[in-house]
PDB file of C-alpha atoms in Angstrom:
ATOM      1  CA  LEU B   1      61.285  26.646 -77.970  1.00 69.00           C
ATOM      2  CA  HIS B   2      62.865  23.467 -79.114  1.00 67.00           C
ATOM      3  CA  PRO B   3      66.579  22.808 -78.551  1.00 67.00           C
ATOM      4  CA  ARG B   4      67.005  21.763 -82.185  1.00 66.00           C
ATOM      5  CA  LEU B   5      66.192  25.352 -83.276  1.00 66.00           C
ATOM      6  CA  GLY B   6      69.500  26.642 -81.956  1.00 66.00           C
ATOM      7  CA  GLY B   7      70.305  30.019 -80.430  1.00 72.00           C
ATOM      8  CA  PRO B   8      67.023  31.956 -80.090  1.00 75.00           C
ATOM      9  CA  PRO B   9      65.313  29.353 -77.865  1.00 78.00           C
ATOM     10  CA  VAL B  10      68.388  29.181 -75.626  1.00 78.00           C
ATOM     11  CA  ILE B  11      68.460  32.987 -75.398  1.00 82.00           C
ATOM     12  CA  ALA B  12      64.750  33.205 -74.538  1.00 83.00           C
ATOM     13  CA  ALA B  13      64.898  30.436 -71.949  1.00 82.00           C
ATOM     14  CA  SER B  14      68.104  31.729 -70.356  1.00 83.00           C
ATOM     15  CA  LEU B  15      66.864  35.317 -70.099  1.00 85.00           C
ATOM     16  CA  ALA B  16      63.568  34.107 -68.634  1.00 85.00           C
ATOM     17  CA  ALA B  17      65.391  31.933 -66.085  1.00 86.00           C
ATOM     18  CA  ALA B  18      67.653  34.826 -65.067  1.00 87.00           C
ATOM     19  CA  GLN B  19      64.665  37.139 -64.614  1.00 87.00           C
ATOM     20  CA  ALA B  20      62.837  34.517 -62.542  1.00 88.00           C
ATOM     21  CA  GLN B  21      65.921  34.100 -60.333  1.00 89.00           C
ATOM     22  CA  LEU B  22      65.765  37.836 -59.643  1.00 90.00           C
ATOM     23  CA  GLY B  23      62.271  37.321 -58.235  1.00 90.00           C
ATOM     24  CA  HIS B  24      60.176  38.350 -61.230  1.00 89.00           C
ATOM     25  CA  GLU B  25      57.106  36.429 -62.309  1.00 88.00           C
ATOM     26  CA  VAL B  26      58.071  35.221 -65.777  1.00 87.00           C
ATOM     27  CA  HIS B  27      55.947  33.408 -68.343  1.00 86.00           C
ATOM     28  CA  LEU B  28      57.422  31.845 -71.452  1.00 83.00           C
ATOM     29  CA  VAL B  29      54.940  31.054 -74.221  1.00 83.00           C
ATOM     30  CA  SER B  30      55.922  28.994 -77.240  1.00 80.00           C
ATOM     31  CA  SER B  31      54.347  27.238 -80.174  1.00 72.00           C
ATOM     32  CA  VAL B  32      56.353  24.078 -79.561  1.00 62.00           C
ATOM     33  CA  PRO B  33      56.898  21.685 -77.910  1.00 57.00           C
ATOM     34  CA  ASP B  34      53.698  20.200 -76.523  1.00 56.00           C
ATOM     35  CA  ASP B  35      55.815  18.721 -73.729  1.00 62.00           C
ATOM     36  CA  PRO B  36      57.257  21.662 -71.753  1.00 59.00           C
ATOM     37  CA  SER B  37      59.830  19.333 -70.168  1.00 67.00           C
ATOM     38  CA  VAL B  38      61.799  19.544 -73.442  1.00 70.00           C
ATOM     39  CA  VAL B  39      62.517  23.171 -72.505  1.00 68.00           C
ATOM     40  CA  GLN B  40      64.256  22.090 -69.283  1.00 68.00           C
ATOM     41  CA  GLY B  41      67.456  21.357 -71.205  1.00 68.00           C
ATOM     42  CA  LEU B  42      67.641  24.867 -72.661  1.00 71.00           C
ATOM     43  CA  SER B  43      68.737  26.620 -69.490  1.00 71.00           C
ATOM     44  CA  PRO B  44      69.642  25.857 -65.903  1.00 73.00           C
ATOM     45  CA  HIS B  45      67.235  27.297 -63.337  1.00 75.00           C
ATOM     46  CA  ILE B  46      64.317  27.279 -65.805  1.00 79.00           C
ATOM     47  CA  GLU B  47      62.130  25.757 -63.073  1.00 79.00           C
ATOM     48  CA  GLY B  48      61.216  29.254 -61.865  1.00 82.00           C
ATOM     49  CA  VAL B  49      59.665  30.112 -65.234  1.00 83.00           C
ATOM     50  CA  ARG B  50      56.037  29.363 -66.018  1.00 83.00           C
ATOM     51  CA  ILE B  51      56.020  27.692 -69.424  1.00 81.00           C
ATOM     52  CA  SER B  52      52.907  27.653 -71.597  1.00 79.00           C
ATOM     53  CA  SER B  53      52.644  25.894 -74.919  1.00 77.00           C
ATOM     54  CA  ILE B  54      50.139  26.583 -77.632  1.00 78.00           C
ATOM     55  CA  GLY B  55      51.038  23.227 -79.145  1.00 71.00           C
ATOM     56  CA  ASN B  56      52.294  22.529 -82.608  1.00 71.00           C
ATOM     57  CA  PRO B  57      50.487  25.123 -84.707  1.00 67.00           C
ATOM     58  CA  ARG B  58      48.397  24.000 -87.639  1.00 71.00           C
ATOM     59  CA  ARG B  59      47.937  26.148 -90.725  1.00 71.00           C
ATOM     60  CA  CYS B  60      45.014  28.118 -89.248  1.00 72.00           C
ATOM     61  CA  GLU B  61      47.030  28.943 -86.120  1.00 73.00           C
ATOM     62  CA  LYS B  62      49.989  30.074 -88.192  1.00 70.00           C
ATOM     63  CA  PHE B  63      47.812  32.660 -89.947  1.00 71.00           C
ATOM     64  CA  PHE B  64      45.267  33.717 -87.327  1.00 72.00           C
ATOM     65  CA  ALA B  65      46.886  32.804 -83.979  1.00 78.00           C
ATOM     66  CA  CYS B  66      43.535  31.914 -82.339  1.00 74.00           C
ATOM     67  CA  GLN B  67      45.062  29.559 -79.756  1.00 78.00           C
ATOM     68  CA  THR B  68      47.878  32.033 -79.133  1.00 82.00           C
ATOM     69  CA  ARG B  69      45.361  34.731 -78.232  1.00 82.00           C
ATOM     70  CA  LYS B  70      43.572  32.372 -75.812  1.00 83.00           C
ATOM     71  CA  VAL B  71      46.813  31.493 -74.032  1.00 85.00           C
ATOM     72  CA  ILE B  72      48.349  34.977 -74.041  1.00 86.00           C
ATOM     73  CA  ALA B  73      45.324  37.114 -73.072  1.00 89.00           C
ATOM     74  CA  PRO B  74      45.062  35.997 -69.420  1.00 90.00           C
ATOM     75  CA  LEU B  75      48.847  36.201 -68.986  1.00 88.00           C
ATOM     76  CA  MET B  76      48.781  39.880 -69.892  1.00 89.00           C
ATOM     77  CA  GLU B  77      46.716  40.749 -66.835  1.00 89.00           C
ATOM     78  CA  GLY B  78      49.121  42.580 -64.576  1.00 86.00           C
ATOM     79  CA  ALA B  79      52.058  42.271 -66.979  1.00 90.00           C
ATOM     80  CA  SER B  80      54.444  45.205 -66.857  1.00 91.00           C
ATOM     81  CA  ILE B  81      56.280  44.378 -70.099  1.00 92.00           C
ATOM     82  CA  ILE B  82      56.388  41.758 -72.833  1.00 92.00           C
ATOM     83  CA  HIS B  83      59.612  40.705 -74.537  1.00 91.00           C
ATOM     84  CA  LEU B  84      59.109  39.276 -78.017  1.00 92.00           C
ATOM     85  CA  HIS B  85      61.860  37.222 -79.614  1.00 88.00           C
ATOM     86  CA  ASN B  86      61.865  37.193 -83.420  1.00 86.00           C
ATOM     87  CA  VAL B  87      59.976  39.030 -86.122  1.00 91.00           C
ATOM     88  CA  TRP B  88      58.421  36.598 -88.564  1.00 88.00           C
ATOM     89  CA  GLU B  89      56.063  34.527 -86.425  1.00 84.00           C
ATOM     90  CA  PRO B  90      52.385  35.541 -86.699  1.00 84.00           C
ATOM     91  CA  MET B  91      51.896  34.505 -83.048  1.00 85.00           C
ATOM     92  CA  LEU B  92      54.191  37.405 -82.121  1.00 90.00           C
ATOM     93  CA  ALA B  93      52.128  39.846 -84.167  1.00 92.00           C
ATOM     94  CA  ALA B  94      48.979  38.579 -82.417  1.00 90.00           C
ATOM     95  CA  THR B  95      50.666  39.021 -79.038  1.00 92.00           C
ATOM     96  CA  ALA B  96      51.772  42.535 -79.986  1.00 95.00           C
ATOM     97  CA  SER B  97      48.247  43.398 -81.115  1.00 94.00           C
ATOM     98  CA  LEU B  98      46.793  42.259 -77.777  1.00 93.00           C
ATOM     99  CA  ALA B  99      49.490  44.174 -75.924  1.00 95.00           C
ATOM    100  CA  ARG B 100      48.700  47.385 -77.806  1.00 96.00           C
ATOM    101  CA  LYS B 101      44.973  46.997 -77.069  1.00 94.00           C
ATOM    102  CA  ARG B 102      45.735  46.454 -73.374  1.00 94.00           C
ATOM    103  CA  ARG B 103      48.402  49.167 -73.283  1.00 95.00           C
ATOM    104  CA  VAL B 104      51.106  46.752 -72.154  1.00 96.00           C
ATOM    105  CA  PRO B 105      54.482  47.855 -73.525  1.00 97.00           C
ATOM    106  CA  TYR B 106      56.509  45.355 -75.479  1.00 97.00           C
ATOM    107  CA  VAL B 107      60.070  45.149 -76.734  1.00 95.00           C
ATOM    108  CA  VAL B 108      61.098  43.173 -79.809  1.00 96.00           C
ATOM    109  CA  LEU B 109      64.470  41.444 -79.774  1.00 92.00           C
ATOM    110  CA  ILE B 110      65.491  41.574 -83.425  1.00 90.00           C
ATOM    111  CA  ASN B 111      68.165  38.823 -83.277  1.00 85.00           C
ATOM    112  CA  GLY B 112      69.503  39.772 -86.728  1.00 87.00           C
ATOM    113  CA  MET B 113      66.169  38.970 -88.389  1.00 89.00           C
ATOM    114  CA  LEU B 114      66.110  42.342 -90.188  1.00 93.00           C
ATOM    115  CA  ASP B 115      69.728  42.440 -91.340  1.00 90.00           C
ATOM    116  CA  PRO B 116      70.023  42.964 -95.102  1.00 90.00           C
ATOM    117  CA  TRP B 117      71.383  39.433 -95.548  1.00 90.00           C
ATOM    118  CA  SER B 118      68.479  37.954 -93.587  1.00 90.00           C
ATOM    119  CA  LEU B 119      65.917  40.020 -95.490  1.00 93.00           C
ATOM    120  CA  ALA B 120      67.372  38.697 -98.755  1.00 94.00           C
ATOM    121  CA  GLN B 121      66.551  35.115 -97.693  1.00 93.00           C
ATOM    122  CA  SER B 122      62.976  34.285 -98.789  1.00 95.00           C
ATOM    123  CA  SER B 123      62.717  37.988 -99.597  1.00 94.00           C
ATOM    124  CA  LEU B 124      59.269  37.863-101.202  1.00 96.00           C
ATOM    125  CA  LYS B 125      57.755  36.183 -98.127  1.00 94.00           C
ATOM    126  CA  LYS B 126      59.429  38.688 -95.820  1.00 94.00           C
ATOM    127  CA  LYS B 127      58.272  41.681 -97.885  1.00 94.00           C
ATOM    128  CA  PHE B 128      54.750  40.287 -97.700  1.00 94.00           C
ATOM    129  CA  ALA B 129      55.039  39.704 -93.939  1.00 93.00           C
ATOM    130  CA  LEU B 130      56.378  43.224 -93.379  1.00 94.00           C
ATOM    131  CA  ALA B 131      53.466  44.685 -95.313  1.00 94.00           C
ATOM    132  CA  LEU B 132      50.848  42.442 -93.714  1.00 91.00           C
ATOM    133  CA  TYR B 133      51.781  42.389 -90.012  1.00 93.00           C
ATOM    134  CA  ALA B 134      55.451  42.707 -89.065  1.00 95.00           C
ATOM    135  CA  ARG B 135      55.872  46.454 -89.685  1.00 96.00           C
ATOM    136  CA  ARG B 136      52.818  47.209 -87.513  1.00 96.00           C
ATOM    137  CA  MET B 137      54.205  44.957 -84.778  1.00 97.00           C
ATOM    138  CA  LEU B 138      57.629  46.617 -84.947  1.00 97.00           C
ATOM    139  CA  ASN B 139      56.309  50.186 -85.093  1.00 97.00           C
ATOM    140  CA  GLY B 140      53.996  49.552 -82.133  1.00 97.00           C
ATOM    141  CA  ALA B 141      56.843  48.410 -79.895  1.00 97.00           C
ATOM    142  CA  ALA B 142      58.055  50.503 -76.968  1.00 97.00           C
ATOM    143  CA  ALA B 143      61.559  49.748 -78.264  1.00 96.00           C
ATOM    144  CA  LEU B 144      63.547  47.446 -80.501  1.00 96.00           C
ATOM    145  CA  GLN B 145      66.468  45.603 -78.965  1.00 93.00           C
ATOM    146  CA  VAL B 146      69.507  45.006 -81.150  1.00 92.00           C
ATOM    147  CA  GLY B 147      72.771  43.296 -80.388  1.00 87.00           C
ATOM    148  CA  ASN B 148      75.237  45.747 -81.920  1.00 88.00           C
ATOM    149  CA  ALA B 149      75.678  49.038 -83.772  1.00 88.00           C
ATOM    150  CA  ALA B 150      75.856  47.292 -87.152  1.00 88.00           C
ATOM    151  CA  GLU B 151      72.358  45.960 -86.590  1.00 88.00           C
ATOM    152  CA  ILE B 152      71.072  49.499 -85.918  1.00 89.00           C
ATOM    153  CA  ALA B 153      72.666  50.674 -89.174  1.00 87.00           C
ATOM    154  CA  GLY B 154      71.128  47.747 -91.049  1.00 86.00           C
ATOM    155  CA  LEU B 155      67.653  48.688 -89.793  1.00 89.00           C
ATOM    156  CA  ALA B 156      67.869  52.310 -90.970  1.00 89.00           C
ATOM    157  CA  PRO B 157      66.522  51.650 -94.498  1.00 90.00           C
ATOM    158  CA  LEU B 158      63.318  50.185 -93.004  1.00 92.00           C
ATOM    159  CA  GLY B 159      62.405  53.521 -91.402  1.00 93.00           C
ATOM    160  CA  LEU B 160      61.005  51.977 -88.230  1.00 94.00           C
ATOM    161  CA  LYS B 161      59.565  54.362 -85.626  1.00 93.00           C
ATOM    162  CA  PRO B 162      60.487  52.946 -82.189  1.00 93.00           C
ATOM    163  CA  ARG B 163      63.672  53.836 -80.446  1.00 92.00           C
ATOM    164  CA  MET B 164      66.346  51.184 -80.675  1.00 93.00           C
ATOM    165  CA  PHE B 165      68.721  50.220 -77.947  1.00 91.00           C
ATOM    166  CA  GLU B 166      71.843  48.175 -78.169  1.00 90.00           C
ATOM    167  CA  LEU B 167      72.128  45.445 -75.589  1.00 87.00           C
ATOM    168  CA  ALA B 168      74.567  42.680 -76.314  1.00 79.00           C
ATOM    169  CA  ASN B 169      73.342  39.174 -75.698  1.00 73.00           C
ATOM    170  CA  GLY B 170      74.449  38.300 -72.200  1.00 64.00           C
ATOM    171  CA  VAL B 171      73.671  34.612 -72.630  1.00 52.00           C
TER     172      VAL B 171
END
């Protein structure tokens, strides 16, 4: 959740802030930054969101998400839904795995990460990630959120199981 990473952090922070303004208890967990005050610039009204950082992940964390599990597990108590942003981060797969074990539904916001063009970038790494953890994360989701009909069509060749719903980015 660093401003230098562009759109997805702004989307996550803005959606979280909007949900908090509606009276929901919202937690935002991120691998960076260590200083949650950096997130303040991502969205107005973010003060109502509880921000947790797992710090800057080292190699072990990137593969096994040990710290992620420690931070996420207590936050899942009483959670009604989890909204994951992105596909390729192992911390998301670890979160999804915990959610499945605890029977907490989760939705994955695809953000174009599975478009054919995107899959062609670093394609070997993405094929490996799909085989190792991402397909299980995606297929275990209550739903996949896409931004437009073209994104739904682009996902068809992957043969994913969850229902998909189109919800344009309101941020």
